[in-house]
Amino acid sequence: MRKISLVTGASRGLGRNSALHIARNGGDVILTYQSREADAMAVVRDIEALGGKAVALQLDAGRVSGFPDFARRVGAALAHTWQRDTFDHLVNNAGHGDVAPLAEMSEAAFDKLVDVHFKGVFFLTQQLLPLLSDGGRIVNLSSGLTRVSAPGWSAYAAVKGAVEVLTVYMAKELGSRGIAVNVVAPGAIETDFFGGAVRDTPEFNQFFAGMTALGRVGVADDIGPMIASLLTEDNRWVNAQRIEVSGGQGI
C-alpha cells in the first residue's frame, strides 16, 4: 500500500519540491495551498504524471479556527481518493518570512509569524492526530537562523526555535503510537520565500553564500529529497532530531 503524506504549503518552493520527491519515492500526497490554486493543481498533475495520486486542499495555516473544517475535508479526501480513513506522514512546511530589526518589528507582523509558524503547527498537528496513522512520521520545518544569527530575523528565528522545542515534545508524547517526529532546518535557499529575496537579490545571495562552506546558497532540490527521505523506512530510527540542511552555513 502506498503511503500518503500531507504537505502544507506545497504549491511552491520547498513544499512543492518535497511533495514531488515523496511521489518519486512511491508515495501519494495531500497538498495544501493558501491562495495559489492553479499552482497547486499543477503539482497534482506532476504527481499524477509520476504515477501517484494527489489532492490539493485550501488551507490558511495561520487561522486555527479553520482547522476543524480542514480536518473534515482531509477525511473526505482520504475516503474518496484512497478509501482510507488515515494518512501516514505530516510535513508542516507552510510559512512566510518577515524581516525587521528588533526595534522596528510591529506587533501585527510578529503575531502573524507566531500564528503561522508556531501556533499553526501546534494546533494543526493536534487537529490531525486522529487521522494520522500509528507508526507514522511528522516533519516540522525550522531554519538555520535558529543557530546562526542574521540582523532583522529575530522574530522569525524565535518562532522557529519554538518549533524545534515543540518537535522534541511531540516525539516524546507521540512515541507510544510509534510516530517519529523530526525538524529540518534549511539554510538560505533560492526560492520565492520572502519575495524571492535570496534568489533575486544579489547582495542577499552573496551574503549567505559567503557564510556557507560549500560556497553557494541552497536550492529546493537540496532540501526536498532530505525531507522525503525522512519519511521512508530507511530513517525509521531517526527521531526527535534537529537536522540542519544548509551546506555548512555559518561554520
CSV table of C-alpha atoms in Angstrom, one decimal:
chain,number,residue,atom,x,y,z
A,1,MET,CA,0.0,0.0,0.0
A,2,ARG,CA,1.3,3.4,-1.0
A,3,LYS,CA,2.0,5.8,1.9
A,4,ILE,CA,0.0,9.1,2.0
A,5,SER,CA,1.8,12.3,3.0
A,6,LEU,CA,0.1,15.6,3.9
A,7,VAL,CA,2.4,18.5,3.0
A,8,THR,CA,1.3,22.1,3.9
A,9,GLY,CA,2.2,25.0,1.6
A,10,ALA,CA,3.1,22.7,-1.3
A,11,SER,CA,2.0,24.8,-4.2
A,12,ARG,CA,5.5,26.3,-4.4
A,13,GLY,CA,9.1,26.3,-3.1
A,14,LEU,CA,10.2,23.7,-0.6
A,15,GLY,CA,6.8,22.2,-0.1
A,16,ARG,CA,6.3,21.6,-3.8
A,17,ASN,CA,9.8,20.1,-4.1
A,18,SER,CA,9.2,17.8,-1.1
A,19,ALA,CA,5.8,16.7,-2.5
A,20,LEU,CA,7.4,15.8,-5.8
A,21,HIS,CA,10.2,13.8,-4.2
A,22,ILE,CA,7.7,12.0,-2.0
A,23,ALA,CA,5.9,11.0,-5.2
A,24,ARG,CA,9.2,9.9,-6.8
A,25,ASN,CA,9.8,7.7,-3.7
A,26,GLY,CA,6.4,6.0,-4.4
A,27,GLY,CA,4.2,8.0,-2.1
A,28,ASP,CA,0.9,9.8,-2.6
A,29,VAL,CA,0.3,13.4,-1.4
A,30,ILE,CA,-2.4,15.6,0.0
A,31,LEU,CA,-1.0,19.1,-0.5
A,32,THR,CA,-2.3,22.4,0.8
A,33,TYR,CA,-2.2,25.9,-0.7
A,34,GLN,CA,-3.4,29.2,0.7
A,35,SER,CA,-4.3,31.1,-2.5
A,36,ARG,CA,-2.4,29.7,-5.4
A,37,GLU,CA,-4.9,27.1,-6.5
A,38,ALA,CA,-3.6,26.9,-10.1
A,39,ASP,CA,-0.1,26.3,-8.9
A,40,ALA,CA,-1.3,23.6,-6.5
A,41,MET,CA,-3.2,21.8,-9.3
A,42,ALA,CA,-0.1,21.9,-11.4
A,43,VAL,CA,1.7,20.0,-8.6
A,44,VAL,CA,-1.2,17.5,-8.5
A,45,ARG,CA,-0.7,16.9,-12.2
A,46,ASP,CA,3.0,16.5,-11.8
A,47,ILE,CA,2.5,13.9,-9.1
A,48,GLU,CA,-0.1,12.0,-11.3
A,49,ALA,CA,2.4,12.0,-14.1
A,50,LEU,CA,4.8,10.2,-11.8
A,51,GLY,CA,2.2,7.5,-11.2
A,52,GLY,CA,0.9,8.8,-7.9
A,53,LYS,CA,-2.3,10.1,-6.5
A,54,ALA,CA,-2.7,13.7,-5.2
A,55,VAL,CA,-5.3,16.0,-3.9
A,56,ALA,CA,-5.0,19.8,-3.3
A,57,LEU,CA,-6.9,21.4,-0.4
A,58,GLN,CA,-7.1,25.1,0.5
A,59,LEU,CA,-5.7,25.9,4.0
A,60,ASP,CA,-4.8,29.1,5.8
A,61,ALA,CA,-2.1,27.8,8.1
A,62,GLY,CA,-2.4,30.8,10.4
A,63,ARG,CA,-6.1,30.6,11.1
A,64,VAL,CA,-6.7,28.0,13.8
A,65,SER,CA,-10.5,28.4,13.6
A,66,GLY,CA,-10.4,26.8,10.1
A,67,PHE,CA,-8.6,23.7,11.2
A,68,PRO,CA,-11.6,21.6,12.2
A,69,ASP,CA,-13.2,22.1,8.8
A,70,PHE,CA,-9.8,21.3,7.1
A,71,ALA,CA,-9.6,18.0,9.0
A,72,ARG,CA,-13.1,17.1,7.8
A,73,ARG,CA,-12.0,17.8,4.2
A,74,VAL,CA,-8.9,15.7,4.7
A,75,GLY,CA,-11.1,12.9,6.0
A,76,ALA,CA,-13.4,13.2,3.0
A,77,ALA,CA,-10.4,13.2,0.6
A,78,LEU,CA,-9.0,10.1,2.2
A,79,ALA,CA,-12.3,8.2,1.9
A,80,HIS,CA,-13.0,9.4,-1.7
A,81,THR,CA,-9.5,9.0,-3.3
A,82,TRP,CA,-7.9,6.3,-1.2
A,83,GLN,CA,-10.8,4.5,0.5
A,84,ARG,CA,-8.9,5.0,3.8
A,85,ASP,CA,-9.5,6.9,7.0
A,86,THR,CA,-5.9,7.8,7.9
A,87,PHE,CA,-2.8,9.2,6.3
A,88,ASP,CA,0.8,8.3,7.2
A,89,HIS,CA,3.0,11.5,7.2
A,90,LEU,CA,2.6,15.1,8.1
A,91,VAL,CA,5.0,17.8,6.8
A,92,ASN,CA,4.4,21.1,8.5
A,93,ASN,CA,6.1,23.3,5.8
A,94,ALA,CA,3.7,26.3,5.2
A,95,GLY,CA,5.2,29.6,6.2
A,96,HIS,CA,6.4,33.1,5.2
A,97,GLY,CA,9.2,35.4,6.1
A,98,ASP,CA,9.2,38.8,7.7
A,99,VAL,CA,12.4,40.7,8.5
A,100,ALA,CA,12.8,43.8,10.6
A,101,PRO,CA,15.2,45.0,13.3
A,102,LEU,CA,14.1,44.3,16.9
A,103,ALA,CA,13.3,48.0,17.4
A,104,GLU,CA,11.1,48.1,14.3
A,105,MET,CA,9.2,44.8,14.3
A,106,SER,CA,5.4,45.5,14.5
A,107,GLU,CA,3.1,43.6,16.8
A,108,ALA,CA,0.9,42.6,13.8
A,109,ALA,CA,3.9,41.2,11.9
A,110,PHE,CA,5.1,39.4,15.0
A,111,ASP,CA,1.7,37.9,15.7
A,112,LYS,CA,1.4,36.6,12.1
A,113,LEU,CA,4.7,34.8,12.4
A,114,VAL,CA,3.6,33.2,15.6
A,115,ASP,CA,0.2,32.3,14.2
A,116,VAL,CA,1.6,30.6,11.1
A,117,HIS,CA,4.9,29.1,12.2
A,118,PHE,CA,4.2,28.1,15.8
A,119,LYS,CA,0.5,28.3,16.8
A,120,GLY,CA,-0.5,26.9,13.4
A,121,VAL,CA,1.9,24.0,13.6
A,122,PHE,CA,0.8,23.2,17.2
A,123,PHE,CA,-2.9,23.2,16.6
A,124,LEU,CA,-2.9,21.8,13.0
A,125,THR,CA,-1.0,18.8,14.3
A,126,GLN,CA,-3.4,18.5,17.2
A,127,GLN,CA,-6.4,18.6,14.9
A,128,LEU,CA,-4.9,16.0,12.5
A,129,LEU,CA,-3.7,13.5,15.1
A,130,PRO,CA,-6.9,11.3,14.9
A,131,LEU,CA,-6.3,11.0,11.2
A,132,LEU,CA,-2.5,10.2,11.4
A,133,SER,CA,-1.6,6.5,11.3
A,134,ASP,CA,0.2,4.9,14.2
A,135,GLY,CA,3.8,4.3,13.1
A,136,GLY,CA,3.6,7.5,11.1
A,137,ARG,CA,6.0,10.4,10.7
A,138,ILE,CA,5.9,14.2,11.3
A,139,VAL,CA,8.5,16.6,9.9
A,140,ASN,CA,8.4,20.2,11.0
A,141,LEU,CA,10.3,22.9,9.2
A,142,SER,CA,12.7,25.3,11.1
A,143,SER,CA,15.6,27.4,9.9
A,144,GLY,CA,19.3,27.6,10.0
A,145,LEU,CA,18.7,31.0,11.6
A,146,THR,CA,18.0,29.4,14.9
A,147,ARG,CA,21.7,28.6,15.1
A,148,VAL,CA,23.4,31.4,13.1
A,149,SER,CA,22.0,34.9,13.5
A,150,ALA,CA,21.4,37.5,10.8
A,151,PRO,CA,20.2,41.0,11.5
A,152,GLY,CA,16.5,41.5,11.2
A,153,TRP,CA,15.5,37.9,11.6
A,154,SER,CA,15.0,37.8,15.4
A,155,ALA,CA,11.2,37.2,15.4
A,156,TYR,CA,11.2,34.7,12.6
A,157,ALA,CA,14.1,32.7,14.2
A,158,ALA,CA,12.5,32.9,17.6
A,159,VAL,CA,9.2,31.2,16.4
A,160,LYS,CA,11.3,28.6,14.5
A,161,GLY,CA,13.2,28.0,17.7
A,162,ALA,CA,9.8,27.3,19.4
A,163,VAL,CA,9.0,24.8,16.7
A,164,GLU,CA,12.3,23.0,17.4
A,165,VAL,CA,11.4,22.6,21.1
A,166,LEU,CA,7.9,21.6,20.2
A,167,THR,CA,9.3,18.9,18.0
A,168,VAL,CA,11.1,17.2,20.9
A,169,TYR,CA,7.9,17.2,23.0
A,170,MET,CA,5.8,15.9,20.1
A,171,ALA,CA,8.3,13.0,19.7
A,172,LYS,CA,8.0,12.2,23.4
A,173,GLU,CA,4.2,12.4,23.6
A,174,LEU,CA,3.6,10.5,20.3
A,175,GLY,CA,6.2,7.8,20.8
A,176,SER,CA,3.6,5.5,22.3
A,177,ARG,CA,1.9,5.5,18.9
A,178,GLY,CA,5.2,4.8,17.1
A,179,ILE,CA,5.1,8.2,15.5
A,180,ALA,CA,8.6,9.7,14.8
A,181,VAL,CA,8.9,13.5,14.8
A,182,ASN,CA,11.9,15.5,13.5
A,183,VAL,CA,12.6,19.0,12.5
A,184,VAL,CA,14.5,20.0,9.3
A,185,ALA,CA,16.4,23.4,9.4
A,186,PRO,CA,17.3,24.6,5.9
A,187,GLY,CA,19.9,27.3,5.3
A,188,ALA,CA,19.4,30.1,2.8
A,189,ILE,CA,17.5,28.8,-0.2
A,190,GLU,CA,16.8,30.2,-3.7
A,191,THR,CA,13.0,30.0,-3.8
A,192,ASP,CA,10.3,32.6,-3.8
A,193,PHE,CA,10.3,32.6,0.0
A,194,PHE,CA,10.3,36.2,1.4
A,195,GLY,CA,9.6,37.5,-2.1
A,196,GLY,CA,12.4,35.6,-3.6
A,197,ALA,CA,15.0,37.7,-1.7
A,198,VAL,CA,17.8,35.1,-1.6
A,199,ARG,CA,17.1,34.1,-5.2
A,200,ASP,CA,16.7,37.5,-6.8
A,201,THR,CA,18.8,40.0,-4.6
A,202,PRO,CA,22.5,39.6,-5.4
A,203,GLU,CA,23.7,41.1,-2.2
A,204,PHE,CA,21.5,38.7,-0.1
A,205,ASN,CA,22.6,35.8,-2.2
A,206,GLN,CA,26.3,36.7,-1.9
A,207,PHE,CA,26.0,37.3,1.8
A,208,PHE,CA,24.6,33.9,2.6
A,209,ALA,CA,26.9,32.2,0.1
A,210,GLY,CA,29.8,33.7,1.8
A,211,MET,CA,28.6,32.2,5.1
A,212,THR,CA,28.4,28.7,3.6
A,213,ALA,CA,31.2,26.1,3.5
A,214,LEU,CA,30.1,24.9,0.0
A,215,GLY,CA,30.3,28.5,-1.3
A,216,ARG,CA,26.7,28.9,-2.5
A,217,VAL,CA,23.2,29.1,-1.2
A,218,GLY,CA,20.9,26.1,-1.5
A,219,VAL,CA,18.2,25.3,-4.0
A,220,ALA,CA,14.9,23.5,-3.4
A,221,ASP,CA,16.4,20.2,-4.8
A,222,ASP,CA,18.9,20.3,-1.8
A,223,ILE,CA,16.0,20.1,0.7
A,224,GLY,CA,13.1,18.2,-0.8
A,225,PRO,CA,14.9,14.9,-1.1
A,226,MET,CA,16.1,15.2,2.5
A,227,ILE,CA,12.5,15.7,3.8
A,228,ALA,CA,11.2,12.9,1.6
A,229,SER,CA,13.9,10.5,2.9
A,230,LEU,CA,12.9,11.1,6.5
A,231,LEU,CA,9.5,9.6,5.7
A,232,THR,CA,10.9,6.3,4.5
A,233,GLU,CA,11.7,3.2,6.4
A,234,ASP,CA,15.4,3.8,5.8
A,235,ASN,CA,15.2,6.5,8.5
A,236,ARG,CA,12.7,4.9,10.8
A,237,TRP,CA,15.1,5.2,13.9
A,238,VAL,CA,15.7,8.9,13.4
A,239,ASN,CA,13.5,10.7,16.0
A,240,ALA,CA,13.4,13.9,18.0
A,241,GLN,CA,16.3,15.4,15.9
A,242,ARG,CA,17.1,18.8,14.5
A,243,ILE,CA,18.6,18.1,11.1
A,244,GLU,CA,20.2,21.1,9.5
A,245,VAL,CA,20.5,21.1,5.7
A,246,SER,CA,22.5,24.2,4.9
A,247,GLY,CA,25.6,23.2,3.1
A,248,GLY,CA,27.6,24.2,6.2
A,249,GLN,CA,26.2,27.6,6.8
A,250,GLY,CA,28.0,29.7,9.4
A,251,ILE,CA,30.6,27.2,10.5
